[in-house]
mmCIF file of C-alpha atoms in Angstrom:
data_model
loop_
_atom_site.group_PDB
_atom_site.id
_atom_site.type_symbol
_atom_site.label_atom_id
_atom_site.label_comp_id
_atom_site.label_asym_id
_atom_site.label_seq_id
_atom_site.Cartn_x
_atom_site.Cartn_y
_atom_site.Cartn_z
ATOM 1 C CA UNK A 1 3.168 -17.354 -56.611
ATOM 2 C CA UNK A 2 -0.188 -18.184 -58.081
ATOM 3 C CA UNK A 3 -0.811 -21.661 -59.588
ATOM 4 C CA UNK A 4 -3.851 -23.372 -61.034
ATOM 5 C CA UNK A 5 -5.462 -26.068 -59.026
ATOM 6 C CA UNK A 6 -6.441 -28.367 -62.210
ATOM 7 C CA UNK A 7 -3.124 -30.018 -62.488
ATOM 8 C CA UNK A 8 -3.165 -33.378 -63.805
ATOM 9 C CA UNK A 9 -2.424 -35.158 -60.739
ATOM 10 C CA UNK A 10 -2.438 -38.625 -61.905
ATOM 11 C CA UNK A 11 0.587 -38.277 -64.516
ATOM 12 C CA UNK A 12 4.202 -39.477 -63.656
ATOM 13 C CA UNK A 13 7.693 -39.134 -64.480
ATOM 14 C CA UNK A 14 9.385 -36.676 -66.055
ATOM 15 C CA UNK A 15 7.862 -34.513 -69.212
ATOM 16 C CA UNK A 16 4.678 -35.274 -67.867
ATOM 17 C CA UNK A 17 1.445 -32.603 -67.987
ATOM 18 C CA UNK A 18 1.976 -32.086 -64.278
ATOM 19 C CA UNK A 19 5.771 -31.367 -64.404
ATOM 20 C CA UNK A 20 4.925 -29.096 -67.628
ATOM 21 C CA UNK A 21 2.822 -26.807 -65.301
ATOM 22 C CA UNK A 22 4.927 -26.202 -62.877
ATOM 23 C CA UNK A 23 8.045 -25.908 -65.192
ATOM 24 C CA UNK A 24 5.973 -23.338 -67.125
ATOM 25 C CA UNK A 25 5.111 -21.442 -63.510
ATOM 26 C CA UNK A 26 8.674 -21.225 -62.405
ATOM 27 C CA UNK A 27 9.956 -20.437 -66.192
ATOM 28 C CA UNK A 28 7.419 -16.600 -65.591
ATOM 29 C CA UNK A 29 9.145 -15.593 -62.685
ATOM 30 C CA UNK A 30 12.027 -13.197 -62.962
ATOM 31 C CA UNK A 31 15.806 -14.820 -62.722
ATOM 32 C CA UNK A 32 16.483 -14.712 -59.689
ATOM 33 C CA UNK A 33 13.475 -15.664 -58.235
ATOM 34 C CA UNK A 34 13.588 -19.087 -60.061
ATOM 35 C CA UNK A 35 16.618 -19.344 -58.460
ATOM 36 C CA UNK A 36 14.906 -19.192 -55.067
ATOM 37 C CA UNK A 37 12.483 -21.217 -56.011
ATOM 38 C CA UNK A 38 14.969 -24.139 -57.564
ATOM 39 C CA UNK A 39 17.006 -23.724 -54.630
ATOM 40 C CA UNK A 40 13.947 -24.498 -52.113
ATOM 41 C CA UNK A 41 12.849 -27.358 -53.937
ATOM 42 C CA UNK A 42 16.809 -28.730 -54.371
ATOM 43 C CA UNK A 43 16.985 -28.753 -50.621
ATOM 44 C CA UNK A 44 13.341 -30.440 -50.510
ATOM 45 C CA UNK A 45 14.558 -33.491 -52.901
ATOM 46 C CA UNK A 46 17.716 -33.785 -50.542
ATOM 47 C CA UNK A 47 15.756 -34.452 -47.869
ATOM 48 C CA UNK A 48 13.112 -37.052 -49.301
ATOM 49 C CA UNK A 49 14.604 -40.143 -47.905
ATOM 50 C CA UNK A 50 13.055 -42.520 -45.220
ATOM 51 C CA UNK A 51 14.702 -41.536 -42.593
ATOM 52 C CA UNK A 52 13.744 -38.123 -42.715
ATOM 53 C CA UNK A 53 9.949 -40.247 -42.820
ATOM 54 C CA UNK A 54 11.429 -41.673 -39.484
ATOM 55 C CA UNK A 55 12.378 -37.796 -38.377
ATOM 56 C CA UNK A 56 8.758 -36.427 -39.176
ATOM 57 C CA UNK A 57 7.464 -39.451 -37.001
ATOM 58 C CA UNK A 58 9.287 -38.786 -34.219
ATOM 59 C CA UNK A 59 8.951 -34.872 -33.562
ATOM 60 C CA UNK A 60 5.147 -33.996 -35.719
ATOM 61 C CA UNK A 61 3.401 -36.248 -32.940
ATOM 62 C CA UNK A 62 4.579 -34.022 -30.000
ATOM 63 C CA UNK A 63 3.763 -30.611 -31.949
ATOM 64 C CA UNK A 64 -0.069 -31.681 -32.496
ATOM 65 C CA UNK A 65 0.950 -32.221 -36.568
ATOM 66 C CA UNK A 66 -1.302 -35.665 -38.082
ATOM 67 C CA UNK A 67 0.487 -37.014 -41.000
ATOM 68 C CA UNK A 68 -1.964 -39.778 -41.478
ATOM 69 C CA UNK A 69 -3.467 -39.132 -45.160
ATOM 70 C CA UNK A 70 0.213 -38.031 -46.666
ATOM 71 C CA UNK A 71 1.137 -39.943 -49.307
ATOM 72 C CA UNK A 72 5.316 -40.226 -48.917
ATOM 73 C CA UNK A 73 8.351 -38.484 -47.948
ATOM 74 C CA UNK A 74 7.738 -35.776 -50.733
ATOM 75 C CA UNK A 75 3.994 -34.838 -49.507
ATOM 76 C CA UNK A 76 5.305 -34.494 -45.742
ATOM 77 C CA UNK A 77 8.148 -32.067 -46.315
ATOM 78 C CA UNK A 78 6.199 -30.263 -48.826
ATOM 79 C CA UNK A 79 3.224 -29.827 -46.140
ATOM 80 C CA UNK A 80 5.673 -28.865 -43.487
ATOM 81 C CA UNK A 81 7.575 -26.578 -45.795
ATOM 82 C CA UNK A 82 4.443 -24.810 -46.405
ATOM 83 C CA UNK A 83 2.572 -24.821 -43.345
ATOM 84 C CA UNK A 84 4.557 -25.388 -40.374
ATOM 85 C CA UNK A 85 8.421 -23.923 -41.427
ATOM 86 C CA UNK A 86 9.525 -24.507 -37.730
ATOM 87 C CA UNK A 87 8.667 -28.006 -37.260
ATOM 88 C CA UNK A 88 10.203 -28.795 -40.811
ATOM 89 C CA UNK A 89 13.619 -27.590 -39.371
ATOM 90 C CA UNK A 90 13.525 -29.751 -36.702
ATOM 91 C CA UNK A 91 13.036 -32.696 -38.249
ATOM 92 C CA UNK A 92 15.981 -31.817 -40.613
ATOM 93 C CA UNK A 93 17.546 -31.218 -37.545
ATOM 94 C CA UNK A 94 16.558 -34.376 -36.095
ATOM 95 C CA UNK A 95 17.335 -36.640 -39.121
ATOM 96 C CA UNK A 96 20.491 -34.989 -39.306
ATOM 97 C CA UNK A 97 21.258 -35.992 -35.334
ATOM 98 C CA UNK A 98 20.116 -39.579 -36.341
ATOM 99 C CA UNK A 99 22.294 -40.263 -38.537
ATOM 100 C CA UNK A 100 24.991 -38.723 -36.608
ATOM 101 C CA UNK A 101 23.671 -41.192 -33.423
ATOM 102 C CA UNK A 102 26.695 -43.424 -32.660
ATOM 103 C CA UNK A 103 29.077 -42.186 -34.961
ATOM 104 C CA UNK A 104 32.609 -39.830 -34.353
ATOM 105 C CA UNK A 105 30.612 -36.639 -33.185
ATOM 106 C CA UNK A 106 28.038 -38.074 -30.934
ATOM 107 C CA UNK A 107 28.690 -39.125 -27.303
ATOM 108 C CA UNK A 108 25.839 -41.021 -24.793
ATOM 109 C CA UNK A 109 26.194 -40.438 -21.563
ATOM 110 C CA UNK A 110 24.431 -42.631 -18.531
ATOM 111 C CA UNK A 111 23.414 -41.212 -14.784
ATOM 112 C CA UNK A 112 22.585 -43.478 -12.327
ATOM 113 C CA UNK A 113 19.143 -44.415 -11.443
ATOM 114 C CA UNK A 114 18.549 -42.358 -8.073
ATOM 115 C CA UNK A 115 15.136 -41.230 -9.097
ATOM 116 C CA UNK A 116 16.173 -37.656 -8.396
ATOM 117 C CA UNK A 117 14.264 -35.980 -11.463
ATOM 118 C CA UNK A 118 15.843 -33.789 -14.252
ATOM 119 C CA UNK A 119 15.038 -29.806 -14.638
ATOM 120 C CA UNK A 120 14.803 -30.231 -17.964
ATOM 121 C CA UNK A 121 11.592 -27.562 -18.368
ATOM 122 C CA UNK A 122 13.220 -25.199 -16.013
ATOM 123 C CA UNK A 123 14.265 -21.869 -17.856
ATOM 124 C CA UNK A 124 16.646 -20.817 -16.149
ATOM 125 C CA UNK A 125 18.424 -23.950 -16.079
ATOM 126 C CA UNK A 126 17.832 -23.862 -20.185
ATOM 127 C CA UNK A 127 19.387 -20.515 -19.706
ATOM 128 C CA UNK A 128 22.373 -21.710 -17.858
ATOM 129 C CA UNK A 129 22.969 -24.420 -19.872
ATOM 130 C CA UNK A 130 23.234 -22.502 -23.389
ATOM 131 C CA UNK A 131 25.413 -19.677 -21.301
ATOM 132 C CA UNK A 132 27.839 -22.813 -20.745
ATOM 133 C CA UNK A 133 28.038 -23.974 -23.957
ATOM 134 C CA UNK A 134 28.690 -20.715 -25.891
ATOM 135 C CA UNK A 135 32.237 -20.564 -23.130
ATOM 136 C CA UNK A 136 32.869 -24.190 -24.430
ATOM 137 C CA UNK A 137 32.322 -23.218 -27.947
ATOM 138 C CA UNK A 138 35.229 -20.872 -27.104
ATOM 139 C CA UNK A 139 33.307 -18.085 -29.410
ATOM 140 C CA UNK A 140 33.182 -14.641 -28.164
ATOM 141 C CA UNK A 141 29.920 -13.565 -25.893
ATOM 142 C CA UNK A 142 28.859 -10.986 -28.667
ATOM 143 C CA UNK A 143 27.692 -13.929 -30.990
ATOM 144 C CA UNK A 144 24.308 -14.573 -31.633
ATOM 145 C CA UNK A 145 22.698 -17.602 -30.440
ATOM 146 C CA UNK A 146 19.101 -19.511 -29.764
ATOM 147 C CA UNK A 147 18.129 -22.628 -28.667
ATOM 148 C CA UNK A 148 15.022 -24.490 -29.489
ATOM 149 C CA UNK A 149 14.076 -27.279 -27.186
ATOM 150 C CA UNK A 150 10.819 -29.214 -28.144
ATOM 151 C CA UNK A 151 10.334 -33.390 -27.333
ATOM 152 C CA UNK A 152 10.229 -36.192 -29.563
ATOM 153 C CA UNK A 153 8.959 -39.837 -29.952
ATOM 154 C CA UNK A 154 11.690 -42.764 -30.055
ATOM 155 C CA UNK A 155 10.002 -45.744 -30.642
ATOM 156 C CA UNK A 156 11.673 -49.189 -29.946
ATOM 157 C CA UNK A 157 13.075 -51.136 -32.928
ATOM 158 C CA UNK A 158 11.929 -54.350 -31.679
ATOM 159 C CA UNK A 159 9.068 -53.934 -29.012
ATOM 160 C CA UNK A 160 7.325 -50.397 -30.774
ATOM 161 C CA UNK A 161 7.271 -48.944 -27.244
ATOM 162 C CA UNK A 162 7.457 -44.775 -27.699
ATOM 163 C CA UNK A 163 9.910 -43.195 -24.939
ATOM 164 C CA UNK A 164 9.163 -39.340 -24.960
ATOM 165 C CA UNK A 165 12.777 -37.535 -25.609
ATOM 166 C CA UNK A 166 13.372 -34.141 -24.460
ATOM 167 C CA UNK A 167 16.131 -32.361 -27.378
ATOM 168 C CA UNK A 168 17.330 -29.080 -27.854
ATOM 169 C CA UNK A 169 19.449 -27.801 -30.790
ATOM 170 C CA UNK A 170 21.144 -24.940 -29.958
ATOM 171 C CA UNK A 171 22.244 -22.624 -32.724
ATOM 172 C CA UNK A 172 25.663 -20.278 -32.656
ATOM 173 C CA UNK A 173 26.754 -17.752 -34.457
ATOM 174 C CA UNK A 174 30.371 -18.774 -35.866
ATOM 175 C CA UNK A 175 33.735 -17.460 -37.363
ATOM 176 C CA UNK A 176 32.845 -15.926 -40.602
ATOM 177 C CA UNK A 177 33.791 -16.912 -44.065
ATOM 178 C CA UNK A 178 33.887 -16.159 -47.382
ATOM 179 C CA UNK A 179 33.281 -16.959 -51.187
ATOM 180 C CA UNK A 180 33.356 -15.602 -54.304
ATOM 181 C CA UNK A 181 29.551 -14.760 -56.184
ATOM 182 C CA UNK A 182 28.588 -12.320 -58.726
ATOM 183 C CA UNK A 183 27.483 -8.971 -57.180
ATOM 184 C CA UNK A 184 25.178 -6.063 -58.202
ATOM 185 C CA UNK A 185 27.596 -4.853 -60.221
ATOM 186 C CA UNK A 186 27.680 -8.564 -62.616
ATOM 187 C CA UNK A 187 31.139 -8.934 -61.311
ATOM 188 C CA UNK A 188 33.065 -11.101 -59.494
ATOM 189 C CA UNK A 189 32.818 -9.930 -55.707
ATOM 190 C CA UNK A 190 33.839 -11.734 -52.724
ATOM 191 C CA UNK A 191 31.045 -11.886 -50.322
ATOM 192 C CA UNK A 192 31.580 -12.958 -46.634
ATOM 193 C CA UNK A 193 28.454 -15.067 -44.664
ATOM 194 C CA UNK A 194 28.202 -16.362 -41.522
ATOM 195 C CA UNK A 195 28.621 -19.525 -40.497
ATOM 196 C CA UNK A 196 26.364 -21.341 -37.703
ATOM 197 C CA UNK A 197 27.310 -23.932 -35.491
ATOM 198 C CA UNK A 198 24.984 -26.982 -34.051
ATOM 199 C CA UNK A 199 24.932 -28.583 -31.282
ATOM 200 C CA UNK A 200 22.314 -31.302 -30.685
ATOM 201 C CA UNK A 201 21.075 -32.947 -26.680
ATOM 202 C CA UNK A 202 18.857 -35.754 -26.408
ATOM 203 C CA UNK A 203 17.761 -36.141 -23.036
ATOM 204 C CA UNK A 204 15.940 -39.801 -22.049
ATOM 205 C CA UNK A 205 14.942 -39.183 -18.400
ATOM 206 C CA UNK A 206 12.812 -43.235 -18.636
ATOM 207 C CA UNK A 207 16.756 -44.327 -19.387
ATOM 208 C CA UNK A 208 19.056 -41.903 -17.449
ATOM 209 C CA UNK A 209 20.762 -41.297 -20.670
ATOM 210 C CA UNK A 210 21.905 -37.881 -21.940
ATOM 211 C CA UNK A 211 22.873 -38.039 -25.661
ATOM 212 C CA UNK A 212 25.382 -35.041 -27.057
ATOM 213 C CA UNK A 213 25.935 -34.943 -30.782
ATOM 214 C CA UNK A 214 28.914 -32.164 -31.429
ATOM 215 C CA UNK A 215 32.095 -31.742 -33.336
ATOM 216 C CA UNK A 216 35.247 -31.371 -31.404
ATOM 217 C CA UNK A 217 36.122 -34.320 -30.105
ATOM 218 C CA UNK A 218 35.454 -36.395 -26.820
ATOM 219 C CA UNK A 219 36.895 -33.616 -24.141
ATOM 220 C CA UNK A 220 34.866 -31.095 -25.953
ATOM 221 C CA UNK A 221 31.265 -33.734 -25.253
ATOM 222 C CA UNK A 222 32.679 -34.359 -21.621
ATOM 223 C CA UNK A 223 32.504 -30.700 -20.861
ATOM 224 C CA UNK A 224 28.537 -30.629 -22.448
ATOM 225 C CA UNK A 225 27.656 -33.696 -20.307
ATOM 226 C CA UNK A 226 29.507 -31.709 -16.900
ATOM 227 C CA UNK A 227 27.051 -28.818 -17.770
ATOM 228 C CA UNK A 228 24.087 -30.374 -18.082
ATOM 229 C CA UNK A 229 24.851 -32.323 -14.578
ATOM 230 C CA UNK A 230 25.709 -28.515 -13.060
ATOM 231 C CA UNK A 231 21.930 -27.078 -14.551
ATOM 232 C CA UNK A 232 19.617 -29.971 -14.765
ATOM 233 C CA UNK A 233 20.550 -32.405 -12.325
ATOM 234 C CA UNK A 234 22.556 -30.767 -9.507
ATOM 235 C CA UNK A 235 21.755 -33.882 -6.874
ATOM 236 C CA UNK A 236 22.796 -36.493 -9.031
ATOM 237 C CA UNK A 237 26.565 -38.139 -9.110
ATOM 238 C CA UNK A 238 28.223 -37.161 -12.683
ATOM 239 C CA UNK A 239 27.538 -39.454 -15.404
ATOM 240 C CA UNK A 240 29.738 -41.716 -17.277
ATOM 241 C CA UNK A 241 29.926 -42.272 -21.472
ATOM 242 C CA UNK A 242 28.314 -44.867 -22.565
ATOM 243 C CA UNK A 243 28.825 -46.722 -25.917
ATOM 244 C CA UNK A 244 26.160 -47.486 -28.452
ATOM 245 C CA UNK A 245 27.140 -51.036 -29.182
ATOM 246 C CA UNK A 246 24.182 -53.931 -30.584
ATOM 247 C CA UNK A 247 23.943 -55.809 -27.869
ATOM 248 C CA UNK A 248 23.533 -59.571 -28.611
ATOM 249 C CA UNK A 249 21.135 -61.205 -26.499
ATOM 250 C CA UNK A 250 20.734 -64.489 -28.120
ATOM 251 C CA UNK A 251 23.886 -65.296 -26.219
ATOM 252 C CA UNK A 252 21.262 -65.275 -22.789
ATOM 253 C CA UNK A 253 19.031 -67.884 -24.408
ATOM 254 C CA UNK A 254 20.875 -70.486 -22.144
ATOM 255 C CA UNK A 255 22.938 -70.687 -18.965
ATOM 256 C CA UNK A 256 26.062 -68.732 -20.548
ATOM 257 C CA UNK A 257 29.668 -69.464 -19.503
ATOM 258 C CA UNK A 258 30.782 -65.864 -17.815
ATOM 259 C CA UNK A 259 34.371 -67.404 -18.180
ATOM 260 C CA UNK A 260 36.538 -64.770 -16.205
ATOM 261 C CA UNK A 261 40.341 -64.436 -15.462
ATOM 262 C CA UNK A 262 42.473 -64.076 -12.191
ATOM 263 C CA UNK A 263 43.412 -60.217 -13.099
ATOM 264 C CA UNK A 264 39.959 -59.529 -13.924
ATOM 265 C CA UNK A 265 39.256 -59.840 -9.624
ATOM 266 C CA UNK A 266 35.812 -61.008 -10.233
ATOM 267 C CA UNK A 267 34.185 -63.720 -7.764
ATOM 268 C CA UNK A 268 30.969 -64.753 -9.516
ATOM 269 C CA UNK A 269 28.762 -63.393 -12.364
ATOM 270 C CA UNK A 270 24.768 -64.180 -12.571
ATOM 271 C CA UNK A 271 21.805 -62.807 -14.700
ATOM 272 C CA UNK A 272 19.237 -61.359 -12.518
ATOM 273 C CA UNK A 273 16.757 -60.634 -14.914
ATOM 274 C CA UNK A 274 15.639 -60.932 -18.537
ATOM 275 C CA UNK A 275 12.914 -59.591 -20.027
ATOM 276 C CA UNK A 276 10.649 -60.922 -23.067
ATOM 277 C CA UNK A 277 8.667 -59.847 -26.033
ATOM 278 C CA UNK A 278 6.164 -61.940 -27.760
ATOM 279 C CA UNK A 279 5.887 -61.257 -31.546
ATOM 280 C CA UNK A 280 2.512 -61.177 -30.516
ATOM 281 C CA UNK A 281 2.875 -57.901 -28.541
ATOM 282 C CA UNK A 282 3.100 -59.473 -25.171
ATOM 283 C CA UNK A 283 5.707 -58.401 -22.730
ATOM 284 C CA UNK A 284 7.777 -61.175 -19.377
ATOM 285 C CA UNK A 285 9.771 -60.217 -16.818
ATOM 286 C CA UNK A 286 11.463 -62.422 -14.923
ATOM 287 C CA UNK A 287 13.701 -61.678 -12.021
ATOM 288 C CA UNK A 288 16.364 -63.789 -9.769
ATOM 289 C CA UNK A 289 15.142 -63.988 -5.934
ATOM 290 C CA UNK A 290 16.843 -66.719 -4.261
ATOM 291 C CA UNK A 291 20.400 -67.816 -4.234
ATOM 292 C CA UNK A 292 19.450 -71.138 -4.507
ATOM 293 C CA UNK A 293 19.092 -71.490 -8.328
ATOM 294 C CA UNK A 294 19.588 -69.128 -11.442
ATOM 295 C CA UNK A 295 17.168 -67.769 -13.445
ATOM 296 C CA UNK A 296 17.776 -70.463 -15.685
ATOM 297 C CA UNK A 297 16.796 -73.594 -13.302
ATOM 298 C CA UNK A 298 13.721 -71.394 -12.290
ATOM 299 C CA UNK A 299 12.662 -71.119 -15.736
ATOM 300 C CA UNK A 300 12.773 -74.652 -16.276
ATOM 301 C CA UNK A 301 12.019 -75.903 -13.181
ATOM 302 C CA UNK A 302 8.416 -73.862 -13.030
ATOM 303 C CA UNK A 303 7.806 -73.801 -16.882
ATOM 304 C CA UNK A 304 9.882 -76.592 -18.685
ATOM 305 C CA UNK A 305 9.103 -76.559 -22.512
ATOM 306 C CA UNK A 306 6.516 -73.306 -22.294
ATOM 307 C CA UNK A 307 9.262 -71.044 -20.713
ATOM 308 C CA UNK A 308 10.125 -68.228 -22.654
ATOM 309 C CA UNK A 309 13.483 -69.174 -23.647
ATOM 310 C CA UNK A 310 12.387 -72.415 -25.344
ATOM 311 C CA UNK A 311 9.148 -71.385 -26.448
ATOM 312 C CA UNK A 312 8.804 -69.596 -29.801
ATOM 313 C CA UNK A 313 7.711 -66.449 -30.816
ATOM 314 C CA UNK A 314 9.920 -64.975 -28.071
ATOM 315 C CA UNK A 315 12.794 -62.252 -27.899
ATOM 316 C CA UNK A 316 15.099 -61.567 -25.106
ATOM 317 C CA UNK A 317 15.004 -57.429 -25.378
ATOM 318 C CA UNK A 318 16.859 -56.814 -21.864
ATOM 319 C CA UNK A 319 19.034 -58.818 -19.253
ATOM 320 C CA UNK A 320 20.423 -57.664 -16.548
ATOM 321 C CA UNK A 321 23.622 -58.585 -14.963
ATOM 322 C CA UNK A 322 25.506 -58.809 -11.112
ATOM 323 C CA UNK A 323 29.312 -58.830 -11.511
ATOM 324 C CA UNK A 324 30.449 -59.468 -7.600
ATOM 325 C CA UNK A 325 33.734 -58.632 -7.400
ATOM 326 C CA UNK A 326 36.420 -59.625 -5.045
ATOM 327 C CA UNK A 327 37.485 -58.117 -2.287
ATOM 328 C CA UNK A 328 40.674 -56.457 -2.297
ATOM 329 C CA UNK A 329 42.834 -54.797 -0.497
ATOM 330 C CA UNK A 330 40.790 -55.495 3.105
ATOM 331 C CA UNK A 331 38.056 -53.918 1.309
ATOM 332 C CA UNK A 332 34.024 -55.432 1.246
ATOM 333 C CA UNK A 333 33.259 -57.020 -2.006
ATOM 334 C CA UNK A 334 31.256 -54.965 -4.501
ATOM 335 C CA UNK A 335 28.746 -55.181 -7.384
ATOM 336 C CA UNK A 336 28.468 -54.418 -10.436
ATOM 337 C CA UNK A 337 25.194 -54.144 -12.050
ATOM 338 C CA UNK A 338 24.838 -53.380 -15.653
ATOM 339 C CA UNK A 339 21.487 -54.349 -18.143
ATOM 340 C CA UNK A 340 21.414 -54.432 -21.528
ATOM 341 C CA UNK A 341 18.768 -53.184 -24.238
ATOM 342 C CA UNK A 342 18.102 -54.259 -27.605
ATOM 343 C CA UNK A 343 18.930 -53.452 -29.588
ATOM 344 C CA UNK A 344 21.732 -51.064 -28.611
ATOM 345 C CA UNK A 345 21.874 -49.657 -25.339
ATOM 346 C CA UNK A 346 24.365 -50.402 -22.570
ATOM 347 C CA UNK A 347 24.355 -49.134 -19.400
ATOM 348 C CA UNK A 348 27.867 -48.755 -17.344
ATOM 349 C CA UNK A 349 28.471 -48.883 -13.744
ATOM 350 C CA UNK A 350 28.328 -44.969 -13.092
ATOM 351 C CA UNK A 351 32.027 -46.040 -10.795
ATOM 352 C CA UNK A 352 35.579 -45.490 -12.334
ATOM 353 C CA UNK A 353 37.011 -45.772 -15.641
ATOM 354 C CA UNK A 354 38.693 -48.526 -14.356
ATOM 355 C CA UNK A 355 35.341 -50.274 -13.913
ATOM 356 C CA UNK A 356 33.454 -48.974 -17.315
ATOM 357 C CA UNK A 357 36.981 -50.560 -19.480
ATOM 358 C CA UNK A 358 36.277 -53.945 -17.535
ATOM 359 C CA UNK A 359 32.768 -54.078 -18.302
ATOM 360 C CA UNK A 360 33.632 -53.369 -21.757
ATOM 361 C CA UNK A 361 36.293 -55.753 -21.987
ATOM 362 C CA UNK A 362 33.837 -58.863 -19.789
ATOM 363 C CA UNK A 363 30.743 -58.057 -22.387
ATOM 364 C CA UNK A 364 32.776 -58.651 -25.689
ATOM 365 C CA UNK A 365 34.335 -62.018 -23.802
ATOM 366 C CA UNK A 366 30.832 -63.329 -23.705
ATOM 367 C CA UNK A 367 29.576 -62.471 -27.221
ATOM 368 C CA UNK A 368 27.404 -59.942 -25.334
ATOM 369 C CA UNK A 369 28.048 -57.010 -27.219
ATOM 370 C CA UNK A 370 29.543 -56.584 -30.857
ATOM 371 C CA UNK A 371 32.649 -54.934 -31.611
ATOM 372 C CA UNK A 372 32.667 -51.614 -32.136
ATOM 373 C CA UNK A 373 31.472 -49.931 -36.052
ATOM 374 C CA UNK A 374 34.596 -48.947 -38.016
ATOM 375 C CA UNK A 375 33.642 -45.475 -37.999
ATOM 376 C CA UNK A 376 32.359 -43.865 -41.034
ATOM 377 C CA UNK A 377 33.673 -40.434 -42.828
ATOM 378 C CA UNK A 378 30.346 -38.344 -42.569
ATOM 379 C CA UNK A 379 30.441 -35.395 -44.183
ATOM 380 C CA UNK A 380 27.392 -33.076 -43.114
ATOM 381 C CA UNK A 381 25.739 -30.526 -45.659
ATOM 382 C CA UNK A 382 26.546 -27.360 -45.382
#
């Protein structure tokens, strides 16, 4: 398609010069071929939003692609579209699994912190991994598939920090269907396409968190987070799901009341650690060593009025807590330990279900966690 490079670039809106000349180059081609062309440029306007912006942030960086110099949503897409067609699909891809992030089709799942490290570049556990998923799929062998792994850049809502994300979409080949469309002959003809199924992993080895974004319910996401425990980490004890709940950590700015109930079997509660951000960009960490006072009295004691907590310009972004519980049963007391990240990350004991629903159930007693989101009726584009 040839086009004149003395467009009027400064005119706006619609009916303007520039929106003449391209009109007028799309009105020469033949029918269909408009068609095409309207088509491509339909699905480019769906996609100019900002959090596709947000999408081309997070996976151009990793893929050596400098969007510094673009001016908006439309410029990016159109420069991907053009010049790099693979990277524009995956941040469709990736905008798509954002939106998705926390809602009926997406799961998070949290492995302890044993320091055993992931084979996440390993191809044959890539390999594996895909093989596994096509069985849970339930689709026969035969069907076509492909899997494109590549990393990404999640950068902190509060703090900016980037935390490198390994992801993989993997692609399937699904039960055909059919609709009607006029054929060669000008007719009505009934044409059957196939269908393609996604399934989206986000892997954060910094967190220990495996995210799984896939229709079919939570038995269907269990069975993707047991595979990727078989291939990529084989040493490590199974993972448990963990819920994407905003964490409120205002609550920590003083000594809360962990108020707790006979049948919860809990002895004592404490906050070991909280960390800080200045709105300045600098970054506290304060930990609990002794048992003689809480982090609280050690704040005040050793910085009265300049501690953190009272100072401004401040933010809690992640507390830890010890829940000792009881012993039962002639059995040694245990702890608990889960920390908390703003804005919305929660990790859970990697113990029973048992333990996970009580943590759930002590966090929204202290106002540390919001309820959950009524959840939303997404319906994806085809």
């Amino acid at each position: 398609m040839d086009y004149p490079q003395d467009f009027v670039w400064s005119s706006a809106g619609r009916g303007t010069a520039f929106v003449a000349e391209i009109n007028k180059l799309i009105d020469e081609l033949p029918a269909l071929k408009q068609d095409a062309v309207k088509a491509e440029l339909d699905h480019l306007a769906s996609l100019a939003n900002n959090a596709v912006l947000v999408s081309a942030e997070q996976v151009c960086p990793t893929m050596g692609i400098d969007l510094e110099g673009l001016e908006g949503v439309q410029d990016v897409l159109l420069m991907l579209a053009l010049d790099y067609p693979q990277a524009f699909e995956r941040v469709a891809v990736q905008a798509s699994l954002n939106r998705r992030t926390g809602g009926k089709n997406w799961s998070a799942f949290q492995f302890d912190d044993d320091g055993k490290a992931w084979a996440l570049d390993d191809e044959a556990a890539r390999a594996a991994f895909v093989a596994d998923a096509i069985e849970i799929l339930n689709l026969p062998v035969h069907r076509k598939r492909e899997a494109d792994w590549y990393r990404a850049v999640r950068v902190h809502a509060i703090t900016g920090e980037e935390t490198e994300l390994v992801q993989a979409t993997i692609y399937v080949e699904d039960r055909a269907a059919s609709e009607l469309t006029f054929g060669a002959s000008e007719g009505l003809e009934r044409q059957v396409f196939q269908r393609v199924l996604e399934v989206g992993i986000a892997c954060n080895p910094a967190e220990r968190v495996v995210e799984i974004c896939a229709a079919g319910g939570k038995k269907v996401r269990d069975e993707y987070a047991q595979a990727f425990s078989k291939h990529f980490a084989p040493g490590s004890e199974p993972p448990v799901e963990a819920p994407r709940r905003e964490v409120l950590l205002n609550t920590l700015r003083s000594q809360p009341d962990f108020s707790v109930e006979p049948a919860d079997g809990v002895e004592r509660v404490e906050v070991s650690s909280l960390d800080f951000f200045s709105t300045g960009g600098g970054f506290a960490r304060f930990e609990k060593r002794g048992d003689g006072e809480t982090i609280y009295q050690f704040l005040d004691r050793r910085l009265a009025q300049v501690s953190p907590i009272k100072a401004g310009g401040w933010q809690i972004v992640s507390a830890t807590l010890r829940i000792v519980m009881a012993p039962q049963d002639s059995k040694r007391r245990r702890t608990l330990t889960v920390t908390l990240r703003a804005p919305n990350t929660t990790t859970i004991p990697n113990k029973t279900e048992v333990d996970r629903q009580l943590v759930l159930q002590l966090l929204e007693r202290w106002n540390l966690i919001a309820p959950p989101a009524p959840e939303p009726d997404v319906i994806e584009d085809g």
